[in-house]
Short mmCIF file of C-alpha atoms and ligand atoms in Angstrom, two decimals:
data_model
loop_
_atom_site.label_atom_id
_atom_site.label_comp_id
_atom_site.label_asym_id
_atom_site.label_seq_id
_atom_site.Cartn_x
_atom_site.Cartn_y
_atom_site.Cartn_z
CA MET A 277 33.57 61.07 65.51
CA LYS A 278 36.05 57.86 67.12
CA GLN A 279 39.27 58.35 63.41
CA VAL A 280 40.12 54.57 62.73
CA ARG A 281 43.77 56.13 62.95
CA ASP A 282 42.33 55.69 66.68
CA TYR A 283 40.62 52.79 66.58
CA ASP A 284 41.45 49.64 69.73
CA VAL A 285 42.30 47.32 67.10
CA GLU A 286 42.39 44.70 70.05
CA LYS A 287 38.90 45.76 69.56
CA LEU A 288 37.81 45.14 66.41
CA MET A 289 33.63 44.58 65.50
CA VAL A 290 33.29 44.14 62.02
CA ALA A 291 29.55 44.70 60.87
CA THR A 292 27.97 44.56 57.72
CA VAL A 293 24.32 44.50 56.68
CA ALA A 294 22.23 41.70 57.00
CA SER A 295 21.11 40.21 53.85
CA HIS A 296 23.70 38.87 51.08
CA THR A 297 27.17 37.99 52.02
CA ALA A 298 26.45 38.80 55.77
CA LEU A 299 26.50 35.12 56.43
CA GLN A 300 29.81 34.88 54.66
CA LEU A 301 31.21 37.63 56.03
CA LEU A 302 30.99 37.01 59.52
CA ARG A 303 31.41 33.69 60.43
CA ALA A 304 35.04 34.36 59.10
CA ALA A 305 35.59 37.24 60.74
CA LYS A 306 34.13 35.73 63.82
CA LYS A 307 36.77 32.88 63.58
CA THR A 308 39.77 34.97 62.17
CA GLY A 309 38.80 36.71 66.46
CA PHE A 310 36.89 40.07 66.05
CA ARG A 311 33.78 40.26 67.50
CA THR A 312 31.05 40.44 64.70
CA ALA A 313 27.87 42.70 63.91
CA ALA A 314 24.61 42.47 61.48
CA ILE A 315 22.85 45.17 60.97
CA CYS A 316 19.17 44.62 59.99
CA LEU A 317 17.82 46.97 57.21
CA THR A 318 15.20 44.98 57.01
CA ASP A 319 12.71 42.59 59.17
CA ASN A 320 14.32 39.30 58.83
CA LYS A 321 16.55 40.08 61.95
CA PRO A 322 14.94 36.79 64.03
CA PHE A 323 16.80 34.96 60.69
CA TYR A 324 20.53 36.45 61.66
CA GLU A 325 19.40 35.58 65.29
CA LYS A 326 20.12 31.68 64.94
CA PHE A 327 24.06 32.03 63.72
CA GLY A 328 25.90 32.84 67.03
CA PHE A 329 28.98 33.57 65.20
CA ILE A 330 27.12 37.35 65.08
CA ASP A 331 27.69 38.84 68.18
CA GLU A 332 25.01 42.06 68.37
CA ILE A 333 22.57 42.24 65.67
CA TYR A 334 21.21 46.10 65.22
CA THR A 335 18.41 47.32 63.35
CA ALA A 336 17.60 50.28 61.42
CA ALA A 337 15.78 51.77 58.30
CA VAL A 338 17.00 53.27 55.95
CA ASP A 339 16.27 56.79 57.43
CA THR A 340 17.75 56.40 60.40
CA LEU A 341 21.25 53.81 59.21
CA ASP A 342 23.56 57.75 60.26
CA LYS A 343 22.14 57.88 63.83
CA LEU A 344 24.00 53.92 64.09
CA ALA A 345 27.33 55.50 62.62
CA PRO A 346 28.88 57.18 65.98
CA LYS A 347 27.61 53.69 67.55
CA LEU A 348 29.76 51.84 65.68
CA ALA A 349 32.84 53.70 65.03
CA GLU A 350 33.31 54.41 68.57
CA ARG A 351 33.17 50.49 68.93
CA ASN A 352 35.95 49.74 65.99
CA THR A 353 33.64 49.29 63.58
CA VAL A 354 35.07 48.11 60.08
CA PHE A 355 31.95 47.44 58.32
CA ILE A 356 32.00 45.80 54.90
CA PRO A 357 29.26 47.15 52.03
CA HIS A 358 28.12 44.83 49.76
CA GLY A 359 25.52 45.28 47.06
CA SER A 360 22.50 44.46 48.68
CA PHE A 361 23.18 47.61 51.04
CA VAL A 362 24.27 49.20 47.86
CA GLU A 363 20.57 49.15 46.83
CA TYR A 364 18.11 48.81 50.03
CA CYS A 365 19.85 52.64 50.81
CA GLY A 366 21.15 54.11 47.51
CA PRO A 367 24.41 55.07 46.01
CA LYS A 368 24.46 58.39 47.48
CA LYS A 369 23.46 57.57 51.13
CA ALA A 370 25.79 53.85 51.26
CA GLN A 371 29.23 56.57 50.24
CA SER A 372 27.75 58.40 53.31
CA PHE A 373 28.55 56.22 55.41
CA LYS A 374 29.95 57.46 57.86
CA VAL A 375 31.48 54.16 59.30
CA PRO A 376 35.68 52.87 57.94
CA PHE A 377 34.45 50.31 55.31
CA PHE A 378 36.68 47.69 53.94
CA GLY A 379 36.97 48.37 50.51
CA THR A 380 37.34 51.72 48.09
CA ARG A 381 33.73 53.70 49.43
CA GLN A 382 34.73 56.22 45.59
CA LEU A 383 33.89 53.32 43.45
CA ILE A 384 30.09 52.99 44.48
CA GLU A 385 29.28 56.10 43.14
CA VAL A 386 31.46 55.00 39.75
CA GLU A 387 29.00 51.82 39.62
CA ALA A 388 26.09 54.53 40.03
CA ASP A 389 26.26 55.64 36.55
CA GLN A 390 25.97 53.25 33.35
CA ARG A 391 29.15 55.36 31.31
CA ARG A 392 31.77 56.26 34.16
CA LYS A 393 30.64 51.56 34.98
CA MET A 394 32.10 51.28 31.59
CA MET A 395 34.64 54.27 31.20
CA LEU A 396 36.88 52.50 34.06
CA LEU A 397 36.68 49.06 32.31
CA ARG A 398 38.03 50.73 29.33
CA GLU A 399 41.00 52.69 30.63
CA ALA A 400 41.99 49.70 32.08
CA GLY A 401 42.08 47.90 28.85
CA ILE A 402 39.68 45.34 29.64
CA PRO A 403 37.76 44.32 26.51
CA THR A 404 34.63 45.46 27.05
CA PRO A 405 30.95 44.38 24.23
CA GLU A 406 30.69 47.23 21.67
CA GLU A 407 28.23 50.21 23.02
CA TYR A 408 25.79 52.66 20.47
CA SER A 409 24.91 55.69 20.41
CA SER A 410 21.68 55.03 19.19
CA PRO A 411 19.72 52.66 17.95
CA GLU A 412 20.27 53.99 14.41
CA GLU A 413 24.15 52.39 14.03
CA ALA A 414 23.98 49.38 16.12
CA GLU A 415 23.59 46.66 15.29
CA PRO A 416 21.61 44.18 16.54
CA PRO A 417 21.17 41.77 18.42
CA VAL A 418 21.60 43.81 21.24
CA ILE A 419 21.13 44.24 25.29
CA ILE A 420 19.33 46.69 26.71
CA LYS A 421 20.06 48.59 29.36
CA LEU A 422 17.46 50.92 31.26
CA ALA A 423 20.12 53.34 33.65
CA GLY A 424 20.13 52.05 37.42
CA ALA A 425 18.67 48.86 36.32
CA LYS A 426 19.47 46.03 39.34
CA GLY A 427 20.47 42.71 39.02
CA GLY A 428 19.28 42.28 35.37
CA ALA A 429 15.99 43.24 35.54
CA GLY A 430 15.11 46.38 33.30
CA TYR A 431 17.34 44.89 30.17
CA PHE A 432 16.12 43.31 27.09
CA LEU A 433 17.55 42.24 23.44
CA ALA A 434 16.64 42.87 20.24
CA PHE A 435 17.52 40.52 17.53
CA THR A 436 16.84 42.81 15.19
CA LYS A 437 16.30 46.50 13.58
CA GLN A 438 12.98 46.45 13.90
CA GLU A 439 12.96 45.66 17.42
CA LEU A 440 15.18 47.32 18.51
CA GLU A 441 13.47 50.25 16.71
CA ALA A 442 10.32 49.28 18.29
CA LYS A 443 11.18 48.39 21.87
CA THR A 444 13.86 52.24 21.95
CA ARG A 445 10.78 53.99 20.16
CA ASN A 446 9.09 55.00 23.93
CA LEU A 447 11.36 54.93 25.38
CA ASN A 448 11.99 58.15 28.11
CA GLN A 449 14.81 57.07 30.54
CA PRO A 450 18.18 57.33 29.98
CA TYR A 451 19.80 53.96 28.69
CA ILE A 452 22.51 52.10 26.67
CA ILE A 453 22.90 50.31 24.00
CA GLN A 454 24.79 47.14 24.12
CA ARG A 455 26.34 44.20 21.96
CA TYR A 456 24.56 41.49 23.31
CA ILE A 457 27.45 38.61 23.33
CA ILE A 458 26.98 35.16 22.54
CA GLY A 459 28.21 33.15 25.36
CA VAL A 460 28.57 31.55 28.60
CA GLY A 461 29.05 34.76 31.44
CA VAL A 462 32.35 33.50 33.97
CA TYR A 463 32.14 36.26 36.80
CA MET A 464 35.78 36.20 38.00
CA HIS A 465 36.51 37.12 41.61
CA TYR A 466 38.99 38.37 42.76
CA PHE A 467 41.72 40.58 46.04
CA SER A 468 42.98 43.62 45.31
CA SER A 469 45.90 43.02 48.98
CA GLN A 470 47.35 46.02 50.63
CA MET A 471 49.03 44.66 52.77
CA PHE A 472 50.49 42.01 50.09
CA ARG A 473 51.06 43.87 47.68
CA ARG A 474 49.30 42.40 44.74
CA VAL A 475 46.02 41.26 42.84
CA GLU A 476 45.07 37.59 43.92
CA VAL A 477 42.66 35.59 41.23
CA PHE A 478 40.52 33.99 44.00
CA GLY A 479 37.45 32.24 42.50
CA ALA A 480 34.42 32.33 39.89
CA ASP A 481 30.88 31.18 39.54
CA THR A 482 28.12 31.61 37.43
CA ARG A 483 24.72 32.96 37.77
CA TYR A 484 21.03 31.73 37.65
CA GLU A 485 18.82 33.50 35.90
CA ALA A 486 15.43 33.71 36.37
CA ASN A 487 13.73 33.31 32.32
CA VAL A 488 17.35 32.63 31.04
CA ASP A 489 17.87 28.96 32.82
CA GLY A 490 14.87 28.44 34.08
CA ARG A 491 12.07 26.29 32.16
CA VAL A 492 10.67 28.58 29.57
CA PHE A 493 10.07 26.82 27.23
CA GLY A 494 9.84 29.81 24.64
CA LEU A 495 7.21 31.27 26.59
CA ALA A 496 8.75 34.15 27.82
CA GLU A 497 11.69 36.99 27.71
CA PRO A 498 14.49 36.70 28.90
CA SER A 499 14.73 38.51 32.53
CA PHE A 500 18.06 37.83 33.55
CA VAL A 501 16.91 38.43 37.31
CA VAL A 502 19.34 36.59 39.70
CA VAL A 503 18.19 33.50 41.82
CA GLY A 504 21.26 32.20 42.58
CA ASN A 505 24.41 31.33 41.52
CA ARG A 506 26.87 28.37 40.94
CA PRO A 507 30.34 27.35 41.28
CA VAL A 508 32.63 27.35 38.14
CA VAL A 509 36.26 26.82 36.85
CA VAL A 510 37.64 28.40 33.83
CA ARG A 511 40.18 26.08 31.40
CA GLU A 512 43.51 27.19 33.12
CA SER A 513 45.02 28.80 29.59
CA LEU A 514 42.54 31.07 30.76
CA LEU A 515 43.20 32.07 34.14
CA PRO A 516 46.89 34.22 32.81
CA ARG A 517 44.26 36.71 30.48
CA TYR A 518 42.19 37.06 33.70
CA MET A 519 44.80 37.43 36.15
CA ARG A 520 46.11 40.74 33.57
CA PHE A 521 42.20 42.07 33.50
CA GLY A 522 42.05 41.52 36.98
CA GLU A 523 45.71 43.68 37.54
CA GLN A 524 45.11 46.24 35.02
CA PHE A 525 41.50 47.05 36.49
CA ALA A 526 43.27 48.00 40.14
CA SER A 527 45.08 49.73 38.21
CA ALA A 528 42.98 51.81 36.61
CA VAL A 529 40.85 52.18 39.49
CA GLU A 530 44.05 53.76 40.96
CA ASP A 531 44.84 55.93 38.18
CA THR A 532 41.20 58.04 37.58
CA LEU A 533 39.59 57.79 41.76
CA GLY A 534 44.51 58.83 43.07
CA THR A 535 43.01 55.80 45.78
CA PRO A 536 43.95 52.48 45.34
CA MET A 537 41.70 48.78 45.24
CA ILE A 538 41.12 47.64 48.11
CA GLY A 539 39.82 44.41 48.53
CA PRO A 540 37.00 42.25 47.07
CA PHE A 541 36.14 42.91 43.47
CA CYS A 542 34.71 41.14 40.08
CA LEU A 543 35.23 41.21 36.72
CA GLU A 544 31.66 40.11 35.20
CA THR A 545 32.43 38.44 31.40
CA ILE A 546 30.88 36.47 28.57
CA ILE A 547 33.32 34.13 26.90
CA THR A 548 32.85 33.44 23.10
CA ASP A 549 33.43 30.47 21.65
CA LYS A 550 36.25 31.89 19.97
CA PHE A 551 37.74 32.14 23.26
CA GLU A 552 37.63 36.24 23.47
CA ILE A 553 36.56 37.44 26.75
CA LYS A 554 34.40 40.80 27.22
CA CYS A 555 33.78 42.10 30.30
CA PHE A 556 29.81 44.00 30.99
CA GLU A 557 29.80 45.39 33.83
CA PHE A 558 32.35 44.81 37.38
CA SER A 559 31.71 44.96 41.39
CA GLY A 560 33.56 46.71 42.92
CA ARG A 561 32.73 44.92 46.06
CA ILE A 562 32.45 41.10 47.53
CA VAL A 563 29.62 39.56 44.76
CA ALA A 564 27.12 37.37 46.65
CA GLY A 565 28.58 34.38 43.86
CA THR A 566 31.85 34.97 46.17
CA ASN A 567 28.97 32.48 48.28
CA VAL A 568 29.40 28.81 46.65
CA TYR A 569 32.69 28.70 48.38
CA MET A 570 31.39 29.59 51.96
CA GLY A 571 33.20 27.10 53.95
CA THR A 572 34.73 25.74 51.28
CA GLY A 573 37.27 27.73 50.27
CA SER A 574 37.53 28.82 46.37
CA PRO A 575 39.91 27.10 43.78
CA TYR A 576 42.63 29.55 43.57
CA SER A 577 43.04 30.48 47.06
CA VAL A 578 45.08 27.39 47.78
CA LEU A 579 47.30 28.61 45.15
CA TYR A 580 48.03 32.10 47.69
CA PHE A 581 47.97 30.65 51.85
CA ASP A 582 48.33 27.14 51.06
CA LYS A 583 44.87 26.46 52.57
CA PRO A 584 41.72 27.47 50.97
CA MET A 585 39.57 30.13 51.98
CA ASP A 586 36.28 31.77 50.88
CA MET A 587 36.58 35.26 50.19
CA GLY A 588 35.10 35.63 54.42
CA GLU A 589 38.20 34.63 55.25
CA ARG A 590 40.64 36.32 53.10
CA ILE A 591 38.93 39.41 54.35
CA ALA A 592 39.58 38.84 57.49
CA HIS A 593 42.46 37.38 57.26
CA GLU A 594 44.12 41.26 55.11
CA LEU A 595 42.44 43.28 58.26
CA LYS A 596 43.94 40.61 60.84
CA VAL A 597 47.91 41.34 59.57
CA ALA A 598 46.83 45.26 59.27
CA ALA A 599 45.72 45.52 62.49
CA GLU A 600 49.07 43.44 63.45
CA LYS A 601 50.70 46.48 61.65
CA ASN A 602 48.95 48.98 62.71
CA CYS A 603 47.53 50.25 59.87
CA LEU A 604 44.63 49.88 58.66
CA GLU A 605 44.05 52.79 57.29
CA LYS A 606 45.69 51.26 54.40
CA ILE A 607 42.55 48.95 53.58
CA THR A 608 39.80 50.70 54.97
CA SER A 609 38.25 54.30 52.95
P1 LIG B 890 24.18 42.79 34.90
O1 LIG B 890 22.55 43.43 35.82
O2 LIG B 890 24.60 43.89 33.96
O3 LIG B 890 25.07 42.11 35.68
O4 LIG B 890 23.40 41.58 34.19
C1 LIG B 890 22.66 40.56 33.95
C2 LIG B 890 22.86 39.74 32.91
O5 LIG B 890 22.88 39.94 31.92
C3 LIG B 890 24.11 38.68 33.05
O6 LIG B 890 24.41 37.86 34.49
C4 LIG B 890 24.29 38.64 31.44
O7 LIG B 890 24.12 37.01 31.17
C5 LIG B 890 23.43 39.47 30.79
N1 LIG B 890 24.54 40.64 29.62
C6 LIG B 890 24.60 41.10 30.21
N2 LIG B 890 25.23 42.31 29.40
C7 LIG B 890 25.19 41.78 28.39
C8 LIG B 890 26.13 41.87 26.69
N3 LIG B 890 26.00 43.07 26.48
N4 LIG B 890 25.75 40.06 26.45
C9 LIG B 890 25.26 39.71 26.97
N5 LIG B 890 24.91 39.20 28.39
C10 LIG B 890 25.37 40.71 28.86
#
């Protein structure tokens, strides 16, 4: 199969799975001068066909996706992975999709494992919620996270020891118990640039979650199911700490995986009323919360290029610079 070093950099194509942040990514790629392709793994082709900035649409099933890889590579494609791609395919299949990824491929398997994921954050020296190895030693309030839980579904809370004991007694699948942090959620977006040799703090969002932010009236347990996102700016006095955390994260990725952090990532945090920042999760690629800045640009992006950019535009810019310098291998894996 064609390797990235053999790509014709004048004819690059940017592809992603049609969901999540595909509109943001492909709109920006087209505007920057790349050909674009959307891969439909579900029956949403009629929707994506409506947008003129998408040059090619491929339909595939999860089982037949691999067959597309040689064709995409032949067409000089850089594939941008995102959360829905990983969710549809499962982490194993996603990680082994043989088209050059914009980003750090190896992080997919780390994220698929709750314990490895939290360990990476701790190795980065980023404060995380306390974790308890058994219900007996836990100090509620706690959040119980089932292995493989997605988008908040499969999480539940316990406010007392008795409740925790009752809720875990008959659980026969792996789970972790974390201290439930009381505060506000801030999902900080970063961009780790190999071309400019820096980590950029890019923007932030907070989530709009069913049965947490909805009209619940005490009638349902919190479910944390993400239905949308809202933009957030944090107090400027918090930004230096966030900046450090982003840099520490990128260094920890390089130290533990032996390969650099490439492109977007997100630290998912709760800020308490004492201004403690606790990180309960990360995403090693573009998060859907960046969509809140599509077409308008994120507030902090102006700090780096003196013009607002959304994350799709930032990625396209990095690709363009790498293509011009003929070093695509530095920003792909
Ligand atoms: P996640 O799927 O890990 O992004 O988490 C889903 C939601 O659960 C988050 O958006 C938070 O609102 C909440 N959450 C997860 N872990 C914690 C924690 N340790 N303390 C408080 N809230 C949490």
